[in-house]
Amino acid sequence: MSKELKLGIITIGIIIIFIWGFNFLKGENIFTSGSRVFQVEYAKIGGLSKSSPVTINGLKVGKVDKIEFDTSEEKKGFLIVTFTVENTFEFSRKSIVKIYSPNPLSGSSLAIVPNYEGEIAVSGDLLFGEMEESLFTSIGERLNPLQQKIERVIVRTDTLFSSINKVLNENTINEINSSISNLSGAITDIRTTIQAVNAMVTDNQENLTSTIKNTKKITENFSKVSDSISTIDFGKMVAKAEEAVGNFNDISRRINNGEGTVGKLLNDERMYDNLEAATKELEELLRDIKLHPKRYIHFSIFGKSPVPYADEIKN
């Protein structure tokens, strides 16, 4: 056998081994015949992906071949999972294909829960699928969105730190240090002021105590006055005031109508004229008494007659 033939055989063997190993790593065995193809439909797949393993009672018997959307109108949006089973283990069409997550660090897998009643499942059958709700499934379903959010947060954080580095140049840092120094001085002044206030309060503590006591007494007195005011029957006071106003209005009405002495005095003109004439005569009488008192008071030892009254002639 020539060297060229030997080299060709070795090369073909290496290529065959390479192809077999590559497919073996993908979960396929090209030397095994009789693999069956099944389909199952889900509303959601919870992190299941192409090449995910298919197991029966924990034993790997196949893999997921493809995942595509259902194009029918009644189940639009549902997902059809096609998988292959290379083992010759038989199960009926009533078997259930569950999506589960074996651990939180791996993706989801398919597990065939075999049922042996009814017709045996053959290649091309559509089996019934379920989603196993578990902690691992929920984590696997949320890993991708969470990873995307974390990546966005990391990008934003990097942008933020880049902006901070641009802002925090040497001049800005010096200004921040100066501001901190000024703030420290302001805090020192505030502490000094607080100490002075505390000293003033301590020195005038007795006066403050006395002032507080006086304020308390004043408040108590106001409270007593308020209690006294609350006991006054303002309704009766208002009623009596209204009654007095009514009486006053009645008296005013009667005076205006000429009733009673005061009313007649204010409304009778003749009485006013008579009073005025009487006043004038009384004034003249008093004037005459003042000028001629002997006419009214006369003392005579010898019986002299008094001077008769004579009305003065007014010029």
PDB file of C-alpha atoms in Angstrom:
ATOM      1  CA  MET A   1       0.000   0.000   0.000  1.00  0.00           C
ATOM      2  CA  SER A   2       1.416   3.283  -1.064  1.00  0.00           C
ATOM      3  CA  LYS A   3       1.972   6.153   1.264  1.00  0.00           C
ATOM      4  CA  GLU A   4      -0.536   8.274  -0.671  1.00  0.00           C
ATOM      5  CA  LEU A   5      -3.312   5.719  -0.124  1.00  0.00           C
ATOM      6  CA  LYS A   6      -2.523   5.434   3.550  1.00  0.00           C
ATOM      7  CA  LEU A   7      -2.568   9.219   3.873  1.00  0.00           C
ATOM      8  CA  GLY A   8      -5.943   9.409   2.070  1.00  0.00           C
ATOM      9  CA  ILE A   9      -7.479   6.736   4.330  1.00  0.00           C
ATOM     10  CA  ILE A  10      -6.211   8.488   7.440  1.00  0.00           C
ATOM     11  CA  THR A  11      -7.538  11.841   6.178  1.00  0.00           C
ATOM     12  CA  ILE A  12     -10.999  10.379   5.461  1.00  0.00           C
ATOM     13  CA  GLY A  13     -11.030   8.743   8.884  1.00  0.00           C
ATOM     14  CA  ILE A  14     -10.120  12.015  10.568  1.00  0.00           C
ATOM     15  CA  ILE A  15     -12.886  13.816   8.632  1.00  0.00           C
ATOM     16  CA  ILE A  16     -15.443  11.142   9.613  1.00  0.00           C
ATOM     17  CA  ILE A  17     -14.370  11.308  13.272  1.00  0.00           C
ATOM     18  CA  PHE A  18     -14.532  15.104  13.182  1.00  0.00           C
ATOM     19  CA  ILE A  19     -18.069  15.061  11.715  1.00  0.00           C
ATOM     20  CA  TRP A  20     -19.200  12.449  14.212  1.00  0.00           C
ATOM     21  CA  GLY A  21     -17.702  14.371  17.138  1.00  0.00           C
ATOM     22  CA  PHE A  22     -19.227  17.646  16.005  1.00  0.00           C
ATOM     23  CA  ASN A  23     -22.687  16.116  15.730  1.00  0.00           C
ATOM     24  CA  PHE A  24     -22.184  14.212  18.980  1.00  0.00           C
ATOM     25  CA  LEU A  25     -21.473  17.476  20.755  1.00  0.00           C
ATOM     26  CA  LYS A  26     -24.733  18.838  19.316  1.00  0.00           C
ATOM     27  CA  GLY A  27     -26.568  15.809  20.668  1.00  0.00           C
ATOM     28  CA  GLU A  28     -26.834  13.921  17.378  1.00  0.00           C
ATOM     29  CA  ASN A  29     -25.526  10.482  16.625  1.00  0.00           C
ATOM     30  CA  ILE A  30     -25.174   9.957  12.892  1.00  0.00           C
ATOM     31  CA  PHE A  31     -24.546   6.234  13.353  1.00  0.00           C
ATOM     32  CA  THR A  32     -27.850   5.656  15.109  1.00  0.00           C
ATOM     33  CA  SER A  33     -30.870   5.043  12.874  1.00  0.00           C
ATOM     34  CA  GLY A  34     -34.578   5.000  13.665  1.00  0.00           C
ATOM     35  CA  SER A  35     -34.880   8.481  15.240  1.00  0.00           C
ATOM     36  CA  ARG A  36     -38.455   9.761  15.491  1.00  0.00           C
ATOM     37  CA  VAL A  37     -39.698  13.324  15.115  1.00  0.00           C
ATOM     38  CA  PHE A  38     -42.517  14.749  17.279  1.00  0.00           C
ATOM     39  CA  GLN A  39     -44.122  18.144  17.683  1.00  0.00           C
ATOM     40  CA  VAL A  40     -45.660  19.890  20.680  1.00  0.00           C
ATOM     41  CA  GLU A  41     -47.357  23.311  20.990  1.00  0.00           C
ATOM     42  CA  TYR A  42     -46.911  25.829  23.817  1.00  0.00           C
ATOM     43  CA  ALA A  43     -48.198  29.314  24.623  1.00  0.00           C
ATOM     44  CA  LYS A  44     -44.754  30.102  26.056  1.00  0.00           C
ATOM     45  CA  ILE A  45     -41.540  28.111  26.250  1.00  0.00           C
ATOM     46  CA  GLY A  46     -39.840  29.571  29.350  1.00  0.00           C
ATOM     47  CA  GLY A  47     -36.285  29.795  28.067  1.00  0.00           C
ATOM     48  CA  LEU A  48     -36.338  26.618  25.953  1.00  0.00           C
ATOM     49  CA  SER A  49     -33.962  26.882  22.977  1.00  0.00           C
ATOM     50  CA  LYS A  50     -32.802  24.895  19.981  1.00  0.00           C
ATOM     51  CA  SER A  51     -30.650  21.841  20.893  1.00  0.00           C
ATOM     52  CA  SER A  52     -32.162  21.684  24.400  1.00  0.00           C
ATOM     53  CA  PRO A  53     -32.145  18.045  25.630  1.00  0.00           C
ATOM     54  CA  VAL A  54     -35.195  15.764  25.664  1.00  0.00           C
ATOM     55  CA  THR A  55     -35.396  13.206  28.475  1.00  0.00           C
ATOM     56  CA  ILE A  56     -37.568  10.287  29.521  1.00  0.00           C
ATOM     57  CA  ASN A  57     -37.412   9.520  33.251  1.00  0.00           C
ATOM     58  CA  GLY A  58     -34.185  11.552  33.444  1.00  0.00           C
ATOM     59  CA  LEU A  59     -32.455   9.754  30.536  1.00  0.00           C
ATOM     60  CA  LYS A  60     -31.531  11.891  27.535  1.00  0.00           C
ATOM     61  CA  VAL A  61     -33.233  10.426  24.475  1.00  0.00           C
ATOM     62  CA  GLY A  62     -33.154  13.344  22.000  1.00  0.00           C
ATOM     63  CA  LYS A  63     -32.964  17.054  21.485  1.00  0.00           C
ATOM     64  CA  VAL A  64     -35.010  20.039  20.334  1.00  0.00           C
ATOM     65  CA  ASP A  65     -34.665  20.399  16.594  1.00  0.00           C
ATOM     66  CA  LYS A  66     -36.433  23.725  15.903  1.00  0.00           C
ATOM     67  CA  ILE A  67     -38.876  26.241  17.387  1.00  0.00           C
ATOM     68  CA  GLU A  68     -41.252  28.213  15.178  1.00  0.00           C
ATOM     69  CA  PHE A  69     -44.465  30.235  15.460  1.00  0.00           C
ATOM     70  CA  ASP A  70     -47.884  28.779  14.678  1.00  0.00           C
ATOM     71  CA  THR A  71     -49.245  30.637  11.600  1.00  0.00           C
ATOM     72  CA  SER A  72     -52.876  29.551  11.997  1.00  0.00           C
ATOM     73  CA  GLU A  73     -55.425  32.257  12.837  1.00  0.00           C
ATOM     74  CA  GLU A  74     -56.966  30.469  15.840  1.00  0.00           C
ATOM     75  CA  LYS A  75     -53.571  29.878  17.538  1.00  0.00           C
ATOM     76  CA  LYS A  76     -51.607  32.824  16.236  1.00  0.00           C
ATOM     77  CA  GLY A  77     -48.639  33.560  18.492  1.00  0.00           C
ATOM     78  CA  PHE A  78     -48.328  30.016  19.871  1.00  0.00           C
ATOM     79  CA  LEU A  79     -44.988  28.181  19.477  1.00  0.00           C
ATOM     80  CA  ILE A  80     -44.514  24.804  17.822  1.00  0.00           C
ATOM     81  CA  VAL A  81     -41.498  22.878  19.148  1.00  0.00           C
ATOM     82  CA  THR A  82     -40.125  20.082  16.952  1.00  0.00           C
ATOM     83  CA  PHE A  83     -37.884  17.526  18.677  1.00  0.00           C
ATOM     84  CA  THR A  84     -36.306  14.197  17.821  1.00  0.00           C
ATOM     85  CA  VAL A  85     -36.250  11.038  19.914  1.00  0.00           C
ATOM     86  CA  GLU A  86     -33.454   8.612  19.019  1.00  0.00           C
ATOM     87  CA  ASN A  87     -34.364   5.963  21.559  1.00  0.00           C
ATOM     88  CA  THR A  88     -36.731   3.177  20.572  1.00  0.00           C
ATOM     89  CA  PHE A  89     -38.624   3.445  23.874  1.00  0.00           C
ATOM     90  CA  GLU A  90     -42.332   3.388  23.061  1.00  0.00           C
ATOM     91  CA  PHE A  91     -45.052   5.556  24.634  1.00  0.00           C
ATOM     92  CA  SER A  92     -48.622   6.444  23.691  1.00  0.00           C
ATOM     93  CA  ARG A  93     -50.000   9.602  22.110  1.00  0.00           C
ATOM     94  CA  LYS A  94     -51.484  10.532  25.523  1.00  0.00           C
ATOM     95  CA  SER A  95     -47.984  11.155  26.896  1.00  0.00           C
ATOM     96  CA  ILE A  96     -47.258  14.707  28.124  1.00  0.00           C
ATOM     97  CA  VAL A  97     -44.196  16.712  27.129  1.00  0.00           C
ATOM     98  CA  LYS A  98     -43.240  19.132  29.923  1.00  0.00           C
ATOM     99  CA  ILE A  99     -40.886  22.103  29.841  1.00  0.00           C
ATOM    100  CA  TYR A 100     -38.820  22.204  33.010  1.00  0.00           C
ATOM    101  CA  SER A 101     -35.620  23.787  34.294  1.00  0.00           C
ATOM    102  CA  PRO A 102     -33.260  21.359  36.052  1.00  0.00           C
ATOM    103  CA  ASN A 103     -31.254  24.117  37.765  1.00  0.00           C
ATOM    104  CA  PRO A 104     -31.097  27.927  37.732  1.00  0.00           C
ATOM    105  CA  LEU A 105     -27.781  27.977  35.836  1.00  0.00           C
ATOM    106  CA  SER A 106     -28.972  26.055  32.788  1.00  0.00           C
ATOM    107  CA  GLY A 107     -31.699  26.599  30.246  1.00  0.00           C
ATOM    108  CA  SER A 108     -34.994  24.746  30.071  1.00  0.00           C
ATOM    109  CA  SER A 109     -35.355  21.175  28.835  1.00  0.00           C
ATOM    110  CA  LEU A 110     -38.121  18.856  27.604  1.00  0.00           C
ATOM    111  CA  ALA A 111     -39.229  15.880  29.651  1.00  0.00           C
ATOM    112  CA  ILE A 112     -41.560  13.255  28.198  1.00  0.00           C
ATOM    113  CA  VAL A 113     -43.929  11.905  30.862  1.00  0.00           C
ATOM    114  CA  PRO A 114     -44.806   8.555  29.232  1.00  0.00           C
ATOM    115  CA  ASN A 115     -48.302   7.155  29.124  1.00  0.00           C
ATOM    116  CA  TYR A 116     -48.872   3.600  27.925  1.00  0.00           C
ATOM    117  CA  GLU A 117     -52.633   3.670  27.340  1.00  0.00           C
ATOM    118  CA  GLY A 118     -54.012   4.054  23.831  1.00  0.00           C
ATOM    119  CA  GLU A 119     -52.223   4.176  20.500  1.00  0.00           C
ATOM    120  CA  ILE A 120     -48.437   4.211  20.367  1.00  0.00           C
ATOM    121  CA  ALA A 121     -46.955   7.569  19.297  1.00  0.00           C
ATOM    122  CA  VAL A 122     -45.304   7.475  15.894  1.00  0.00           C
ATOM    123  CA  SER A 123     -43.015   9.912  14.130  1.00  0.00           C
ATOM    124  CA  GLY A 124     -44.847  13.096  13.090  1.00  0.00           C
ATOM    125  CA  ASP A 125     -47.456  13.053  15.902  1.00  0.00           C
ATOM    126  CA  LEU A 126     -48.419  16.232  17.751  1.00  0.00           C
ATOM    127  CA  LEU A 127     -48.176  15.587  21.499  1.00  0.00           C
ATOM    128  CA  PHE A 128     -49.737  17.491  24.383  1.00  0.00           C
ATOM    129  CA  GLY A 129     -47.421  19.999  26.124  1.00  0.00           C
ATOM    130  CA  GLU A 130     -47.305  21.558  29.577  1.00  0.00           C
ATOM    131  CA  MET A 131     -45.166  24.149  31.363  1.00  0.00           C
ATOM    132  CA  GLU A 132     -43.849  23.009  34.736  1.00  0.00           C
ATOM    133  CA  GLU A 133     -44.131  26.116  36.929  1.00  0.00           C
ATOM    134  CA  SER A 134     -41.190  26.035  39.298  1.00  0.00           C
ATOM    135  CA  LEU A 135     -38.589  28.330  40.731  1.00  0.00           C
ATOM    136  CA  PHE A 136     -35.995  27.174  38.193  1.00  0.00           C
ATOM    137  CA  THR A 137     -38.406  27.681  35.287  1.00  0.00           C
ATOM    138  CA  SER A 138     -39.253  31.209  36.414  1.00  0.00           C
ATOM    139  CA  ILE A 139     -35.575  32.035  36.803  1.00  0.00           C
ATOM    140  CA  GLY A 140     -34.755  30.601  33.381  1.00  0.00           C
ATOM    141  CA  GLU A 141     -37.634  32.545  31.822  1.00  0.00           C
ATOM    142  CA  ARG A 142     -36.415  35.811  33.316  1.00  0.00           C
ATOM    143  CA  LEU A 143     -32.675  35.358  32.792  1.00  0.00           C
ATOM    144  CA  ASN A 144     -32.559  36.921  29.323  1.00  0.00           C
ATOM    145  CA  PRO A 145     -34.636  40.068  30.144  1.00  0.00           C
ATOM    146  CA  LEU A 146     -32.684  40.495  33.375  1.00  0.00           C
ATOM    147  CA  GLN A 147     -29.397  40.160  31.516  1.00  0.00           C
ATOM    148  CA  GLN A 148     -30.492  42.805  29.002  1.00  0.00           C
ATOM    149  CA  LYS A 149     -31.473  45.180  31.799  1.00  0.00           C
ATOM    150  CA  ILE A 150     -28.158  44.625  33.577  1.00  0.00           C
ATOM    151  CA  GLU A 151     -26.279  45.321  30.361  1.00  0.00           C
ATOM    152  CA  ARG A 152     -28.220  48.577  29.860  1.00  0.00           C
ATOM    153  CA  VAL A 153     -27.508  49.579  33.463  1.00  0.00           C
ATOM    154  CA  ILE A 154     -23.794  48.851  33.009  1.00  0.00           C
ATOM    155  CA  VAL A 155     -23.690  50.961  29.829  1.00  0.00           C
ATOM    156  CA  ARG A 156     -25.490  53.845  31.556  1.00  0.00           C
ATOM    157  CA  THR A 157     -23.199  53.542  34.579  1.00  0.00           C
ATOM    158  CA  ASP A 158     -20.146  53.682  32.338  1.00  0.00           C
ATOM    159  CA  THR A 159     -21.543  56.784  30.609  1.00  0.00           C
ATOM    160  CA  LEU A 160     -22.276  58.343  33.993  1.00  0.00           C
ATOM    161  CA  PHE A 161     -18.753  57.735  35.274  1.00  0.00           C
ATOM    162  CA  SER A 162     -17.318  59.117  32.038  1.00  0.00           C
ATOM    163  CA  SER A 163     -19.367  62.285  32.505  1.00  0.00           C
ATOM    164  CA  ILE A 164     -18.265  62.499  36.141  1.00  0.00           C
ATOM    165  CA  ASN A 165     -14.634  62.179  35.103  1.00  0.00           C
ATOM    166  CA  LYS A 166     -15.103  65.008  32.616  1.00  0.00           C
ATOM    167  CA  VAL A 167     -16.753  67.217  35.231  1.00  0.00           C
ATOM    168  CA  LEU A 168     -14.313  66.420  38.030  1.00  0.00           C
ATOM    169  CA  ASN A 169     -11.272  68.119  36.538  1.00  0.00           C
ATOM    170  CA  GLU A 170      -8.559  69.759  38.621  1.00  0.00           C
ATOM    171  CA  ASN A 171     -10.291  73.152  38.815  1.00  0.00           C
ATOM    172  CA  THR A 172     -13.579  71.571  39.889  1.00  0.00           C
ATOM    173  CA  ILE A 173     -11.853  69.508  42.570  1.00  0.00           C
ATOM    174  CA  ASN A 174     -10.125  72.636  43.906  1.00  0.00           C
ATOM    175  CA  GLU A 175     -13.460  74.469  44.001  1.00  0.00           C
ATOM    176  CA  ILE A 176     -15.085  71.551  45.819  1.00  0.00           C
ATOM    177  CA  ASN A 177     -12.262  71.523  48.373  1.00  0.00           C
ATOM    178  CA  SER A 178     -12.678  75.284  48.854  1.00  0.00           C
ATOM    179  CA  SER A 179     -16.438  74.873  49.302  1.00  0.00           C
ATOM    180  CA  ILE A 180     -15.865  72.124  51.864  1.00  0.00           C
ATOM    181  CA  SER A 181     -13.441  74.393  53.749  1.00  0.00           C
ATOM    182  CA  ASN A 182     -16.003  77.211  53.753  1.00  0.00           C
ATOM    183  CA  LEU A 183     -18.675  74.797  54.894  1.00  0.00           C
ATOM    184  CA  SER A 184     -16.426  73.633  57.720  1.00  0.00           C
ATOM    185  CA  GLY A 185     -15.918  77.267  58.815  1.00  0.00           C
ATOM    186  CA  ALA A 186     -19.674  77.888  58.682  1.00  0.00           C
ATOM    187  CA  ILE A 187     -20.286  74.805  60.833  1.00  0.00           C
ATOM    188  CA  THR A 188     -17.714  76.099  63.348  1.00  0.00           C
ATOM    189  CA  ASP A 189     -19.511  79.481  63.492  1.00  0.00           C
ATOM    190  CA  ILE A 190     -22.832  77.730  63.979  1.00  0.00           C
ATOM    191  CA  ARG A 191     -21.398  75.693  66.835  1.00  0.00           C
ATOM    192  CA  THR A 192     -20.060  78.885  68.462  1.00  0.00           C
ATOM    193  CA  THR A 193     -23.481  80.540  68.108  1.00  0.00           C
ATOM    194  CA  ILE A 194     -25.215  77.509  69.598  1.00  0.00           C
ATOM    195  CA  GLN A 195     -22.819  77.534  72.556  1.00  0.00           C
ATOM    196  CA  ALA A 196     -23.523  81.257  73.127  1.00  0.00           C
ATOM    197  CA  VAL A 197     -27.260  80.606  72.978  1.00  0.00           C
ATOM    198  CA  ASN A 198     -26.908  77.728  75.421  1.00  0.00           C
ATOM    199  CA  ALA A 199     -24.937  79.945  77.801  1.00  0.00           C
ATOM    200  CA  MET A 200     -27.575  82.693  77.540  1.00  0.00           C
ATOM    201  CA  VAL A 201     -30.341  80.207  78.214  1.00  0.00           C
ATOM    202  CA  THR A 202     -28.449  78.849  81.215  1.00  0.00           C
ATOM    203  CA  ASP A 203     -27.896  82.346  82.640  1.00  0.00           C
ATOM    204  CA  ASN A 204     -31.552  83.322  82.192  1.00  0.00           C
ATOM    205  CA  GLN A 205     -33.055  80.005  83.121  1.00  0.00           C
ATOM    206  CA  GLU A 206     -34.784  81.400  86.217  1.00  0.00           C
ATOM    207  CA  ASN A 207     -36.303  84.275  84.235  1.00  0.00           C
ATOM    208  CA  LEU A 208     -37.448  81.898  81.539  1.00  0.00           C
ATOM    209  CA  THR A 209     -39.001  79.623  84.153  1.00  0.00           C
ATOM    210  CA  SER A 210     -40.794  82.589  85.747  1.00  0.00           C
ATOM    211  CA  THR A 211     -41.999  83.791  82.338  1.00  0.00           C
ATOM    212  CA  ILE A 212     -43.314  80.339  81.501  1.00  0.00           C
ATOM    213  CA  LYS A 213     -45.149  80.162  84.847  1.00  0.00           C
ATOM    214  CA  ASN A 214     -46.694  83.607  84.283  1.00  0.00           C
ATOM    215  CA  THR A 215     -47.721  82.579  80.790  1.00  0.00           C
ATOM    216  CA  LYS A 216     -49.311  79.476  82.235  1.00  0.00           C
ATOM    217  CA  LYS A 217     -51.236  81.561  84.790  1.00  0.00           C
ATOM    218  CA  ILE A 218     -52.403  83.959  82.072  1.00  0.00           C
ATOM    219  CA  THR A 219     -53.558  81.013  80.022  1.00  0.00           C
ATOM    220  CA  GLU A 220     -55.439  79.597  83.003  1.00  0.00           C
ATOM    221  CA  ASN A 221     -57.099  82.988  83.621  1.00  0.00           C
ATOM    222  CA  PHE A 222     -58.118  83.201  79.980  1.00  0.00           C
ATOM    223  CA  SER A 223     -59.522  79.709  80.300  1.00  0.00           C
ATOM    224  CA  LYS A 224     -61.580  80.753  83.335  1.00  0.00           C
ATOM    225  CA  VAL A 225     -62.829  83.871  81.529  1.00  0.00           C
ATOM    226  CA  SER A 226     -63.730  81.713  78.547  1.00  0.00           C
ATOM    227  CA  ASP A 227     -65.632  79.323  80.844  1.00  0.00           C
ATOM    228  CA  SER A 228     -67.483  82.278  82.404  1.00  0.00           C
ATOM    229  CA  ILE A 229     -68.358  83.672  79.002  1.00  0.00           C
ATOM    230  CA  SER A 230     -69.592  80.280  77.905  1.00  0.00           C
ATOM    231  CA  THR A 231     -72.060  80.210  80.845  1.00  0.00           C
ATOM    232  CA  ILE A 232     -73.655  83.561  79.850  1.00  0.00           C
ATOM    233  CA  ASP A 233     -77.041  83.188  78.189  1.00  0.00           C
ATOM    234  CA  PHE A 234     -76.517  85.453  75.205  1.00  0.00           C
ATOM    235  CA  GLY A 235     -79.949  84.500  73.909  1.00  0.00           C
ATOM    236  CA  LYS A 236     -81.691  86.075  76.881  1.00  0.00           C
ATOM    237  CA  MET A 237     -79.467  89.140  76.669  1.00  0.00           C
ATOM    238  CA  VAL A 238     -80.312  89.600  72.998  1.00  0.00           C
ATOM    239  CA  ALA A 239     -84.031  89.084  73.740  1.00  0.00           C
ATOM    240  CA  LYS A 240     -83.971  91.718  76.488  1.00  0.00           C
ATOM    241  CA  ALA A 241     -82.084  94.119  74.252  1.00  0.00           C
ATOM    242  CA  GLU A 242     -84.656  93.606  71.505  1.00  0.00           C
ATOM    243  CA  GLU A 243     -87.456  94.195  74.050  1.00  0.00           C
ATOM    244  CA  ALA A 244     -85.815  97.443  75.238  1.00  0.00           C
ATOM    245  CA  VAL A 245     -85.404  98.641  71.655  1.00  0.00           C
ATOM    246  CA  GLY A 246     -89.066  97.791  71.013  1.00  0.00           C
ATOM    247  CA  ASN A 247     -90.145  99.788  74.064  1.00  0.00           C
ATOM    248  CA  PHE A 248     -88.014 102.720  72.983  1.00  0.00           C
ATOM    249  CA  ASN A 249     -89.514 102.571  69.489  1.00  0.00           C
ATOM    250  CA  ASP A 250     -93.030 102.498  71.024  1.00  0.00           C
ATOM    251  CA  ILE A 251     -92.273 105.550  73.213  1.00  0.00           C
ATOM    252  CA  SER A 252     -90.878 107.389  70.190  1.00  0.00           C
ATOM    253  CA  ARG A 253     -93.995 106.529  68.211  1.00  0.00           C
ATOM    254  CA  ARG A 254     -96.308 107.759  70.969  1.00  0.00           C
ATOM    255  CA  ILE A 255     -94.335 110.985  71.355  1.00  0.00           C
ATOM    256  CA  ASN A 256     -94.477 111.566  67.608  1.00  0.00           C
ATOM    257  CA  ASN A 257     -98.237 110.930  67.692  1.00  0.00           C
ATOM    258  CA  GLY A 258     -98.719 113.494  70.494  1.00  0.00           C
ATOM    259  CA  GLU A 259     -99.704 110.953  73.123  1.00  0.00           C
ATOM    260  CA  GLY A 260     -98.865 111.649  76.772  1.00  0.00           C
ATOM    261  CA  THR A 261     -97.488 114.754  78.418  1.00  0.00           C
ATOM    262  CA  VAL A 262     -94.192 114.729  76.582  1.00  0.00           C
ATOM    263  CA  GLY A 263     -95.939 114.133  73.270  1.00  0.00           C
ATOM    264  CA  LYS A 264     -98.399 116.978  73.813  1.00  0.00           C
ATOM    265  CA  LEU A 265     -95.613 119.232  75.008  1.00  0.00           C
ATOM    266  CA  LEU A 266     -93.567 118.553  71.887  1.00  0.00           C
ATOM    267  CA  ASN A 267     -96.457 118.587  69.396  1.00  0.00           C
ATOM    268  CA  ASP A 268     -98.969 121.234  70.825  1.00  0.00           C
ATOM    269  CA  GLU A 269     -97.975 124.701  69.536  1.00  0.00           C
ATOM    270  CA  ARG A 270    -100.422 126.539  71.882  1.00  0.00           C
ATOM    271  CA  MET A 271     -98.814 125.005  74.906  1.00  0.00           C
ATOM    272  CA  TYR A 272     -95.477 126.114  73.563  1.00  0.00           C
ATOM    273  CA  ASP A 273     -96.804 129.681  73.078  1.00  0.00           C
ATOM    274  CA  ASN A 274     -98.360 129.723  76.570  1.00  0.00           C
ATOM    275  CA  LEU A 275     -95.131 128.493  78.110  1.00  0.00           C
ATOM    276  CA  GLU A 276     -93.197 131.126  76.204  1.00  0.00           C
ATOM    277  CA  ALA A 277     -95.649 133.929  77.376  1.00  0.00           C
ATOM    278  CA  ALA A 278     -95.528 132.651  80.958  1.00  0.00           C
ATOM    279  CA  THR A 279     -91.766 132.617  80.838  1.00  0.00           C
ATOM    280  CA  LYS A 280     -91.728 136.188  79.536  1.00  0.00           C
ATOM    281  CA  GLU A 281     -94.131 137.391  82.267  1.00  0.00           C
ATOM    282  CA  LEU A 282     -92.091 135.583  84.930  1.00  0.00           C
ATOM    283  CA  GLU A 283     -88.975 137.271  83.585  1.00  0.00           C
ATOM    284  CA  GLU A 284     -90.664 140.706  83.756  1.00  0.00           C
ATOM    285  CA  LEU A 285     -91.901 139.983  87.289  1.00  0.00           C
ATOM    286  CA  LEU A 286     -88.417 139.047  88.460  1.00  0.00           C
ATOM    287  CA  ARG A 287     -86.959 142.153  86.813  1.00  0.00           C
ATOM    288  CA  ASP A 288     -89.574 144.401  88.551  1.00  0.00           C
ATOM    289  CA  ILE A 289     -88.892 142.749  91.911  1.00  0.00           C
ATOM    290  CA  LYS A 290     -85.242 143.421  91.420  1.00  0.00           C
ATOM    291  CA  LEU A 291     -85.838 147.081  90.475  1.00  0.00           C
ATOM    292  CA  HIS A 292     -88.654 147.867  92.931  1.00  0.00           C
ATOM    293  CA  PRO A 293     -88.474 145.460  95.817  1.00  0.00           C
ATOM    294  CA  LYS A 294     -90.479 147.858  98.044  1.00  0.00           C
ATOM    295  CA  ARG A 295     -93.532 147.233  95.949  1.00  0.00           C
ATOM    296  CA  TYR A 296     -93.605 143.645  97.112  1.00  0.00           C
ATOM    297  CA  ILE A 297     -91.908 143.706 100.516  1.00  0.00           C
ATOM    298  CA  HIS A 298     -92.954 146.707 102.628  1.00  0.00           C
ATOM    299  CA  PHE A 299     -92.260 147.417 106.280  1.00  0.00           C
ATOM    300  CA  SER A 300     -93.690 150.621 107.751  1.00  0.00           C
ATOM    301  CA  ILE A 301     -93.867 151.528 111.348  1.00  0.00           C
ATOM    302  CA  PHE A 302     -96.057 154.510 110.730  1.00  0.00           C
ATOM    303  CA  GLY A 303     -98.460 152.886 108.245  1.00  0.00           C
ATOM    304  CA  LYS A 304     -97.220 154.371 104.979  1.00  0.00           C
ATOM    305  CA  SER A 305     -99.001 152.991 101.901  1.00  0.00           C
ATOM    306  CA  PRO A 306     -96.923 151.031  99.331  1.00  0.00           C
ATOM    307  CA  VAL A 307     -96.196 152.424  95.928  1.00  0.00           C
ATOM    308  CA  PRO A 308     -98.629 151.018  93.376  1.00  0.00           C
ATOM    309  CA  TYR A 309     -97.299 148.823  90.512  1.00  0.00           C
ATOM    310  CA  ALA A 310     -96.759 150.608  87.263  1.00  0.00           C
ATOM    311  CA  ASP A 311     -95.734 148.844  84.097  1.00  0.00           C
ATOM    312  CA  GLU A 312     -92.540 150.194  82.657  1.00  0.00           C
ATOM    313  CA  ILE A 313     -92.718 151.822  79.337  1.00  0.00           C
ATOM    314  CA  LYS A 314     -90.279 150.108  76.964  1.00  0.00           C
ATOM    315  CA  ASN A 315     -88.421 152.337  74.663  1.00  0.00           C
TER     316      ASN A 315
END
